[in-house]
Tab-separated table of C-alpha atoms in Angstrom:
chain	number	residue	atom	x	y	z
A	1	MET	CA	-2.194	-2.929	25.459
A	2	MET	CA	-0.635	-6.348	24.682
A	3	THR	CA	-1.711	-7.652	28.123
A	4	THR	CA	-5.324	-6.735	27.454
A	5	PHE	CA	-5.006	-8.292	24.027
A	6	MET	CA	-3.874	-11.615	25.538
A	7	LEU	CA	-6.537	-11.686	28.245
A	8	ALA	CA	-9.287	-11.237	25.677
A	9	LEU	CA	-8.076	-14.041	23.406
A	10	VAL	CA	-10.240	-16.898	24.659
A	11	ALA	CA	-13.357	-14.764	24.959
A	12	CYS	CA	-12.757	-13.353	21.519
A	13	LEU	CA	-12.404	-16.708	19.813
A	14	ALA	CA	-15.702	-17.870	21.238
A	15	VAL	CA	-17.796	-15.097	19.752
A	16	TYR	CA	-18.988	-14.238	16.304
A	17	CYS	CA	-17.043	-11.181	15.182
A	18	THR	CA	-18.396	-9.350	12.178
A	19	THR	CA	-18.733	-5.761	11.025
A	20	LEU	CA	-20.465	-4.698	7.836
A	21	VAL	CA	-18.934	-1.808	5.930
A	22	LEU	CA	-20.962	-1.340	2.790
A	23	GLY	CA	-19.636	0.457	-0.291
A	24	ALA	CA	-21.341	2.283	-3.103
A	25	LYS	CA	-20.671	2.416	-6.826
A	26	ASP	CA	-19.259	5.578	-8.344
A	27	ASP	CA	-19.011	6.759	-11.927
A	28	PHE	CA	-16.112	9.231	-11.814
A	29	TYR	CA	-13.393	8.112	-14.228
A	30	VAL	CA	-10.312	9.897	-15.565
A	31	ASN	CA	-8.605	9.342	-18.922
A	32	ILE	CA	-5.202	7.711	-19.058
A	33	THR	CA	-1.953	9.489	-19.955
A	34	ILE	CA	0.605	7.259	-21.682
A	35	LEU	CA	4.039	8.749	-21.040
A	36	GLU	CA	5.683	7.950	-24.371
A	37	SER	CA	8.655	10.225	-23.644
A	38	ALA	CA	9.712	8.002	-20.727
A	39	THR	CA	10.962	5.306	-23.102
A	40	ALA	CA	13.954	7.513	-23.975
A	41	GLN	CA	15.113	7.065	-20.358
A	42	GLY	CA	14.459	3.346	-20.459
A	43	ALA	CA	11.555	3.893	-18.082
A	44	VAL	CA	9.270	1.154	-19.326
A	45	CYS	CA	6.897	-1.524	-18.066
A	46	LEU	CA	7.813	-5.194	-17.894
A	47	ASP	CA	6.866	-5.680	-21.559
A	48	GLY	CA	8.754	-2.600	-22.746
A	49	SER	CA	5.691	-0.384	-23.183
A	50	PRO	CA	5.685	3.177	-21.737
A	51	PRO	CA	4.378	3.837	-18.211
A	52	ALA	CA	1.064	5.574	-17.557
A	53	TYR	CA	-0.956	7.573	-15.082
A	54	HIS	CA	-4.306	9.327	-14.686
A	55	LEU	CA	-4.425	13.010	-13.694
A	56	ASP	CA	-7.416	15.065	-12.587
A	57	ARG	CA	-6.469	18.725	-12.253
A	58	GLY	CA	-6.970	20.664	-9.045
A	59	HIS	CA	-8.893	23.892	-8.748
A	60	GLY	CA	-9.692	26.683	-6.315
A	61	THR	CA	-7.884	26.317	-3.010
A	62	GLY	CA	-6.421	23.000	-4.201
A	63	LEU	CA	-4.746	24.381	-7.310
A	64	HIS	CA	-1.238	24.070	-5.856
A	65	ASN	CA	-1.795	20.871	-3.884
A	66	TRP	CA	-1.016	17.334	-5.123
A	67	ILE	CA	-1.873	13.751	-4.194
A	68	ILE	CA	0.108	11.076	-6.010
A	69	ASN	CA	-1.387	7.635	-5.447
A	70	LEU	CA	0.579	4.535	-6.459
A	71	ASP	CA	-1.452	1.547	-7.632
A	72	GLY	CA	-0.861	-1.842	-6.030
A	73	GLY	CA	-0.995	-5.342	-7.453
A	74	GLY	CA	1.583	-7.657	-5.882
A	75	TRP	CA	4.997	-8.416	-7.358
A	76	CYS	CA	6.749	-10.874	-9.651
A	77	SER	CA	9.760	-12.770	-8.329
A	78	SER	CA	10.810	-15.005	-11.221
A	79	ILE	CA	11.142	-14.875	-15.000
A	80	PRO	CA	8.050	-17.078	-15.607
A	81	ASP	CA	6.071	-15.028	-13.087
A	82	CYS	CA	7.093	-11.712	-14.675
A	83	LEU	CA	6.550	-13.087	-18.167
A	84	ASP	CA	2.995	-13.997	-17.273
A	85	ARG	CA	2.483	-10.600	-15.653
A	86	SER	CA	3.699	-8.839	-18.808
A	87	THR	CA	0.671	-10.147	-20.704
A	88	TYR	CA	-1.878	-8.071	-18.785
A	89	PHE	CA	-2.365	-4.606	-17.275
A	90	LEU	CA	0.086	-5.116	-14.396
A	91	GLY	CA	2.905	-5.598	-16.890
A	92	GLY	CA	2.235	-3.223	-19.737
A	93	SER	CA	0.310	-0.091	-20.645
A	94	ASP	CA	-0.999	-1.662	-23.858
A	95	HIS	CA	-3.246	-3.791	-21.656
A	96	MET	CA	-4.533	-0.978	-19.451
A	97	VAL	CA	-8.053	0.415	-19.644
A	98	GLN	CA	-8.339	3.948	-20.973
A	99	GLN	CA	-10.175	5.304	-17.943
A	100	GLY	CA	-9.301	4.893	-14.281
A	101	LEU	CA	-11.712	4.986	-11.356
A	102	PHE	CA	-11.203	7.940	-9.015
A	103	ASP	CA	-13.014	7.181	-5.788
A	104	GLY	CA	-12.072	7.458	-2.125
A	105	ILE	CA	-8.934	9.544	-1.661
A	106	LEU	CA	-9.067	10.530	-5.351
A	107	HIS	CA	-12.747	11.500	-5.585
A	108	ASN	CA	-13.653	14.952	-6.876
A	109	THR	CA	-16.479	15.855	-4.486
A	110	SER	CA	-16.349	17.110	-0.915
A	111	ILE	CA	-19.102	14.666	0.027
A	112	LYS	CA	-16.816	11.676	-0.521
A	113	ASN	CA	-13.416	13.312	-0.122
A	114	PRO	CA	-13.866	16.401	2.063
A	115	GLU	CA	-10.258	17.570	2.425
A	116	PHE	CA	-8.598	16.649	-0.873
A	117	TYR	CA	-11.356	16.719	-3.497
A	118	ASN	CA	-10.058	19.828	-5.295
A	119	TRP	CA	-6.357	18.909	-5.224
A	120	ASN	CA	-4.452	17.727	-8.280
A	121	ARG	CA	-5.057	13.988	-7.952
A	122	VAL	CA	-2.904	11.420	-9.743
A	123	ARG	CA	-3.259	7.675	-10.028
A	124	VAL	CA	0.051	6.113	-11.110
A	125	LYS	CA	-0.373	2.790	-12.893
A	126	TYR	CA	1.708	-0.140	-11.661
A	127	CYS	CA	3.398	-2.200	-14.377
A	128	ASP	CA	6.861	-3.173	-13.114
A	129	GLY	CA	6.228	-5.767	-10.394
A	130	SER	CA	8.809	-4.381	-7.935
A	131	SER	CA	6.964	-1.610	-6.067
A	132	PHE	CA	8.771	0.936	-8.271
A	133	THR	CA	12.257	-0.121	-7.093
A	134	GLY	CA	13.735	-2.104	-10.000
A	135	ASP	CA	16.504	-0.928	-12.316
A	136	VAL	CA	18.335	-3.475	-14.446
A	137	GLU	CA	20.069	-1.998	-17.489
A	138	GLN	CA	20.361	-5.295	-19.328
A	139	VAL	CA	17.155	-6.455	-21.005
A	140	ASP	CA	16.128	-10.094	-20.782
A	141	ARG	CA	16.319	-10.559	-24.557
A	142	GLU	CA	14.984	-14.095	-24.617
A	143	ASN	CA	11.766	-13.119	-22.865
A	144	ARG	CA	11.831	-9.387	-23.682
A	145	LEU	CA	11.419	-8.368	-20.069
A	146	TYR	CA	12.426	-5.022	-18.596
A	147	PHE	CA	12.987	-4.425	-14.880
A	148	ARG	CA	12.740	-0.642	-14.590
A	149	GLY	CA	10.320	0.266	-11.789
A	150	ALA	CA	12.544	2.948	-10.235
A	151	ARG	CA	12.960	4.635	-13.609
A	152	ILE	CA	9.181	4.674	-14.020
A	153	PHE	CA	8.745	6.431	-10.693
A	154	LYS	CA	11.399	9.013	-11.602
A	155	ALA	CA	10.033	9.642	-15.108
A	156	ILE	CA	6.451	10.129	-13.948
A	157	MET	CA	7.493	12.427	-11.102
A	158	GLU	CA	9.512	14.518	-13.562
A	159	ASP	CA	6.566	14.748	-15.939
A	160	LEU	CA	4.202	15.809	-13.168
A	161	TRP	CA	6.818	18.300	-11.993
A	162	SER	CA	6.710	19.952	-15.408
A	163	LYS	CA	2.914	20.001	-15.273
A	164	GLY	CA	2.767	22.111	-12.137
A	165	MET	CA	3.864	19.888	-9.274
A	166	LYS	CA	7.010	22.022	-8.927
A	167	ASN	CA	4.760	24.766	-7.518
A	168	ALA	CA	3.148	22.511	-4.911
A	169	GLU	CA	2.451	23.968	-1.504
A	170	ASN	CA	1.092	20.682	-0.164
A	171	ALA	CA	1.828	17.164	-1.421
A	172	ILE	CA	1.012	13.600	-0.439
A	173	LEU	CA	2.468	10.348	-1.767
A	174	SER	CA	0.092	7.481	-1.064
A	175	GLY	CA	-0.648	3.934	-2.148
A	176	THR	CA	-2.272	0.655	-1.198
A	177	SER	CA	-0.706	-2.819	-0.887
A	178	ALA	CA	2.345	-3.028	-3.193
A	179	GLY	CA	1.664	0.675	-3.758
A	180	GLY	CA	1.663	1.211	-0.002
A	181	LEU	CA	5.052	-0.486	0.235
A	182	ALA	CA	6.266	1.642	-2.693
A	183	THR	CA	5.092	4.728	-0.794
A	184	ILE	CA	7.235	3.776	2.193
A	185	LEU	CA	10.293	2.907	0.102
A	186	ASN	CA	10.077	6.095	-2.007
A	187	CYS	CA	8.843	8.499	0.670
A	188	ASP	CA	12.072	10.412	1.259
A	189	LYS	CA	12.810	10.545	-2.480
A	190	PHE	CA	9.397	12.111	-2.988
A	191	LYS	CA	10.075	14.722	-0.303
A	192	CYS	CA	13.313	15.746	-2.039
A	193	LEU	CA	11.350	16.797	-5.133
A	194	PHE	CA	9.835	19.803	-3.369
A	195	PRO	CA	10.984	23.098	-1.856
A	196	LYS	CA	11.711	22.999	1.866
A	197	ASP	CA	8.685	25.139	2.682
A	198	ALA	CA	6.232	22.723	1.035
A	199	ARG	CA	4.275	20.428	3.347
A	200	VAL	CA	5.110	16.926	2.071
A	201	LYS	CA	3.970	13.711	3.744
A	202	CYS	CA	3.307	10.063	2.873
A	203	VAL	CA	0.305	7.807	3.510
A	204	ALA	CA	0.859	4.042	3.226
A	205	ASP	CA	-2.217	1.817	3.188
A	206	ALA	CA	-1.983	-1.985	3.627
A	207	GLY	CA	1.743	-1.777	2.931
A	208	PHE	CA	3.171	-2.809	6.299
A	209	PHE	CA	4.187	-6.339	5.318
A	210	ILE	CA	5.879	-8.064	8.234
A	211	ASN	CA	8.659	-10.633	8.028
A	212	GLY	CA	6.385	-13.305	9.431
A	213	LYS	CA	6.442	-17.097	9.385
A	214	THR	CA	4.112	-19.570	7.689
A	215	ILE	CA	1.919	-22.026	9.568
A	216	TYR	CA	4.901	-24.412	9.398
A	217	GLY	CA	7.407	-21.889	10.688
A	218	THR	CA	9.120	-21.277	7.348
A	219	SER	CA	10.090	-17.875	5.918
A	220	TYR	CA	8.165	-17.828	2.645
A	221	ILE	CA	7.687	-14.046	2.456
A	222	GLN	CA	11.348	-13.372	3.253
A	223	GLU	CA	12.448	-15.659	0.432
A	224	MET	CA	9.949	-14.097	-1.966
A	225	PHE	CA	11.187	-10.589	-1.184
A	226	ARG	CA	14.789	-11.768	-1.633
A	227	LYS	CA	13.948	-13.043	-5.117
A	228	ILE	CA	12.149	-9.786	-6.031
A	229	VAL	CA	15.059	-7.613	-4.951
A	230	ASN	CA	17.605	-9.772	-6.779
A	231	LEU	CA	15.627	-10.158	-10.000
A	232	HIS	CA	14.704	-6.482	-10.307
A	233	GLY	CA	18.053	-5.080	-9.159
A	234	SER	CA	16.287	-3.154	-6.419
A	235	THR	CA	19.165	-2.848	-3.952
A	236	LYS	CA	20.483	0.506	-5.205
A	237	ASN	CA	16.995	2.024	-4.961
A	238	LEU	CA	16.222	0.931	-1.412
A	239	PRO	CA	16.982	3.367	1.434
A	240	SER	CA	20.770	3.278	1.859
A	241	PRO	CA	20.761	3.783	5.655
A	242	CYS	CA	18.992	0.410	5.807
A	243	THR	CA	20.995	-1.481	3.174
A	244	SER	CA	24.226	-0.364	4.833
A	245	VAL	CA	23.409	-2.310	8.001
A	246	MET	CA	21.559	-5.407	6.772
A	247	LYS	CA	20.880	-7.542	3.708
A	248	SER	CA	19.192	-5.445	1.049
A	249	SER	CA	16.251	-7.831	0.702
A	250	LEU	CA	15.408	-7.252	4.362
A	251	CYS	CA	15.051	-3.570	3.497
A	252	PHE	CA	11.974	-4.480	1.459
A	253	PHE	CA	10.222	-4.964	4.807
A	254	PRO	CA	8.779	-1.721	6.242
A	255	GLN	CA	9.723	-2.735	9.777
A	256	ASN	CA	13.391	-2.350	8.794
A	257	VAL	CA	13.019	0.773	6.633
A	258	ILE	CA	10.640	3.014	8.575
A	259	PRO	CA	13.158	3.751	11.364
A	260	TYR	CA	15.283	5.561	8.749
A	261	ILE	CA	12.523	7.553	7.036
A	262	GLN	CA	12.737	11.274	7.701
A	263	THR	CA	9.507	12.365	5.996
A	264	PRO	CA	6.268	12.282	8.057
A	265	LEU	CA	4.481	8.979	7.405
A	266	PHE	CA	0.952	7.801	8.152
A	267	ILE	CA	0.420	4.026	8.292
A	268	ILE	CA	-3.002	2.468	7.666
A	269	ASN	CA	-3.173	-1.297	8.101
A	270	SER	CA	-5.134	-4.191	9.442
A	271	ILE	CA	-3.562	-6.192	12.235
A	272	TYR	CA	-5.065	-9.227	10.478
A	273	ASP	CA	-4.263	-8.212	6.927
A	274	TYR	CA	-6.070	-10.406	4.406
A	275	TRP	CA	-3.178	-10.631	1.962
A	276	GLN	CA	-0.671	-11.472	4.671
A	277	ILE	CA	-2.869	-14.167	6.171
A	278	ASN	CA	-3.311	-15.690	2.695
A	279	ASN	CA	0.312	-15.367	1.581
A	280	THR	CA	2.691	-14.870	4.490
A	281	LEU	CA	0.906	-17.156	6.961
A	282	VAL	CA	-0.911	-19.661	4.709
A	283	PRO	CA	0.576	-19.567	1.195
A	284	VAL	CA	-1.464	-21.774	-1.108
A	285	HIS	CA	1.306	-24.315	-1.692
A	286	LEU	CA	1.311	-25.141	2.034
A	287	ASP	CA	-2.401	-25.972	2.012
A	288	PRO	CA	-2.750	-28.632	-0.721
A	289	GLN	CA	-5.840	-30.126	0.936
A	290	HIS	CA	-7.516	-26.690	1.104
A	291	ALA	CA	-8.096	-27.055	4.839
A	292	TRP	CA	-7.654	-23.298	5.214
A	293	LYS	CA	-9.586	-22.212	2.132
A	294	ASP	CA	-12.863	-21.250	3.824
A	295	CYS	CA	-11.114	-19.701	6.809
A	296	THR	CA	-8.837	-17.474	4.744
A	297	GLU	CA	-11.851	-16.111	2.899
A	298	GLN	CA	-13.931	-15.291	5.960
A	299	ILE	CA	-12.979	-15.358	9.631
A	300	ASN	CA	-16.372	-16.652	10.659
A	301	ASN	CA	-15.588	-19.885	8.769
A	302	CYS	CA	-12.444	-20.604	10.795
A	303	THR	CA	-12.175	-23.444	13.255
A	304	PHE	CA	-11.154	-22.755	16.829
A	305	SER	CA	-7.571	-23.870	16.184
A	306	GLN	CA	-7.355	-21.774	13.014
A	307	ARG	CA	-8.527	-18.711	14.911
A	308	ILE	CA	-5.768	-19.247	17.447
A	309	VAL	CA	-3.180	-19.333	14.647
A	310	ILE	CA	-4.565	-16.144	13.100
A	311	GLN	CA	-4.689	-14.524	16.516
A	312	ALA	CA	-1.031	-15.376	17.004
A	313	PHE	CA	-0.222	-13.763	13.668
A	314	GLY	CA	-2.012	-10.609	14.787
A	315	MET	CA	0.015	-10.582	17.987
A	316	GLU	CA	3.211	-10.948	15.970
A	317	PHE	CA	2.118	-8.072	13.731
A	318	LEU	CA	1.566	-5.841	16.759
A	319	LYS	CA	4.843	-6.911	18.327
A	320	THR	CA	6.653	-5.992	15.110
A	321	PHE	CA	4.838	-2.680	14.764
A	322	GLU	CA	5.442	-1.673	18.361
A	323	LYS	CA	9.189	-2.188	17.922
A	324	LEU	CA	9.300	0.824	15.608
A	325	PRO	CA	11.074	3.730	17.296
A	326	PRO	CA	8.619	6.366	18.517
A	327	SER	CA	8.043	9.319	16.235
A	328	PHE	CA	6.109	12.494	16.896
A	329	THR	CA	5.501	13.022	13.157
A	330	ARG	CA	4.254	9.508	12.427
A	331	GLY	CA	0.565	8.676	12.426
A	332	TYR	CA	-1.127	5.291	12.340
A	333	TYR	CA	-4.564	3.748	12.085
A	334	LEU	CA	-4.559	-0.002	12.746
A	335	THR	CA	-7.850	-1.864	12.447
A	336	SER	CA	-8.926	-5.407	13.306
A	337	CYS	CA	-10.743	-5.908	10.009
A	338	PHE	CA	-9.876	-9.008	8.014
A	339	SER	CA	-9.221	-6.891	4.927
A	340	HIS	CA	-6.459	-5.464	2.757
A	341	GLY	CA	-7.359	-1.795	2.493
A	342	ASP	CA	-8.342	0.249	-0.546
A	343	LEU	CA	-7.948	4.018	-0.550
A	344	TYR	CA	-9.793	4.109	-3.885
A	345	LYS	CA	-13.050	3.000	-2.251
A	346	SER	CA	-15.333	5.452	-0.466
A	347	ALA	CA	-16.623	2.646	1.734
A	348	TYR	CA	-13.117	2.362	3.134
A	349	TRP	CA	-12.008	6.002	2.970
A	350	PHE	CA	-15.016	8.119	3.955
A	351	SER	CA	-18.664	7.100	4.182
A	352	PRO	CA	-21.317	6.565	6.885
A	353	SER	CA	-20.326	2.891	7.063
A	354	SER	CA	-16.532	3.334	6.938
A	355	PRO	CA	-14.295	1.863	9.643
A	356	ARG	CA	-13.890	4.148	12.619
A	357	LEU	CA	-11.299	4.501	15.340
A	358	LEU	CA	-11.875	7.100	18.048
A	359	ASN	CA	-15.045	7.842	16.041
A	360	LYS	CA	-12.985	8.969	13.037
A	361	THR	CA	-12.925	7.606	9.518
A	362	ILE	CA	-9.580	7.037	7.828
A	363	ALA	CA	-10.130	10.220	5.792
A	364	GLU	CA	-10.703	12.296	8.924
A	365	ALA	CA	-7.729	10.823	10.780
A	366	VAL	CA	-5.380	11.340	7.812
A	367	ALA	CA	-6.551	14.933	7.274
A	368	ASP	CA	-6.174	15.886	10.945
A	369	TRP	CA	-2.668	14.420	10.954
A	370	TYR	CA	-1.663	15.937	7.624
A	371	PHE	CA	-2.799	19.458	8.473
A	372	GLU	CA	-1.365	19.069	11.987
A	373	ARG	CA	-4.684	19.741	13.657
A	374	GLU	CA	-4.330	16.657	15.822
A	375	ARG	CA	-1.981	13.708	16.177
A	376	PHE	CA	-3.484	10.325	15.380
A	377	GLN	CA	-1.777	7.186	16.635
A	378	PHE	CA	-4.327	4.536	17.454
A	379	ILE	CA	-4.657	0.750	17.403
A	380	ASP	CA	-8.095	-0.842	17.396
A	381	PRO	CA	-8.552	-2.349	20.878
A	382	TYR	CA	-10.985	-4.957	19.520
A	383	PRO	CA	-9.155	-8.147	20.501
A	384	CYS	CA	-9.768	-10.416	17.499
A	385	ALA	CA	-10.043	-10.441	13.734
A	386	LYS	CA	-13.439	-9.490	12.374
A	387	ASP	CA	-15.053	-9.833	8.970
A	388	CYS	CA	-15.545	-6.456	7.332
A	389	LYS	CA	-17.048	-5.932	3.901
A	390	LEU	CA	-14.034	-4.111	2.524
A	391	SER	CA	-11.616	-4.774	-0.339
A	392	LYS	CA	-9.506	-7.928	-0.005
A	393	GLY	CA	-7.480	-7.439	-3.169
A	394	SER	CA	-3.733	-6.942	-3.453
């Protein structure tokens, strides 16, 4: 596969690569649940407010089935960064909207979500800045900051357990971006919540962040992850089989953690992930003249030399991914879209214009894998990045 990829490089860079994947608006919203009782455990957002989630109850054949989806939204790696984050919805429940959009994997109709529409569907709000891994007992009194992401995850899971999740026959932990990373890091913990006869699996979207280099060969993302892990006290909540053999901050990278995960995992990602191109490869501080600005917004705006650099990043992504040990229970769906995923959007999850690999949407591939109807392990053979009208958020 890599040989074909290399041979197509020059031809690929010379053509205009674009795919349109159009979305549609949806009006299904679910009221928020503020988990006030979690504060007794110290399970609080960055600003000290209680954590929150949205729950839409299952019915019919989905009554005893659960999808828990973890919101994304980046991370904070310093006191000033976290202090700023604490002033809006990614740092405190007081700033969150009262209703959350349930589209894509959380939608309540079979037209947009054919396999999971009648399950108990939960959207967990993200307000800790550590992908639900932090746990520092001491409060930053000067700035009134709390680093308690792992406690939030535990408190919300316990609350959902008491609301019927303990009777689950089928369960999925999923998330996008920082929520996708959180899904990977918490996957085995999630599995341990359920009886052995329950079918429990994890679906990580746009969460396979590689330990890549910048355009100048520096390790910006590695240093950022090191700061996150140290600031939030994440080490004790990262998979111990990984932290026992390497620096704990390196266990924030999925490439180092996935080999130790026992629970079946499905990975959805772009080879040319928008966030990683804009942050791992070309962080803004390394482009003061904004030479990359147009390119990092749309591939069609890139110069020939910029396309070569992005192509090289894609090759490094594939090289990293293909080093994962083989697993019969793992599934994956790797696209060439210049995007950052979004399981909440029907245009991405399941619609006539959704991305397709082997003529399957993400929803179809995930369902076939989850219900063990068919294995799905496929990498888009299209040999270059392409502009797709999908979400590019974090």
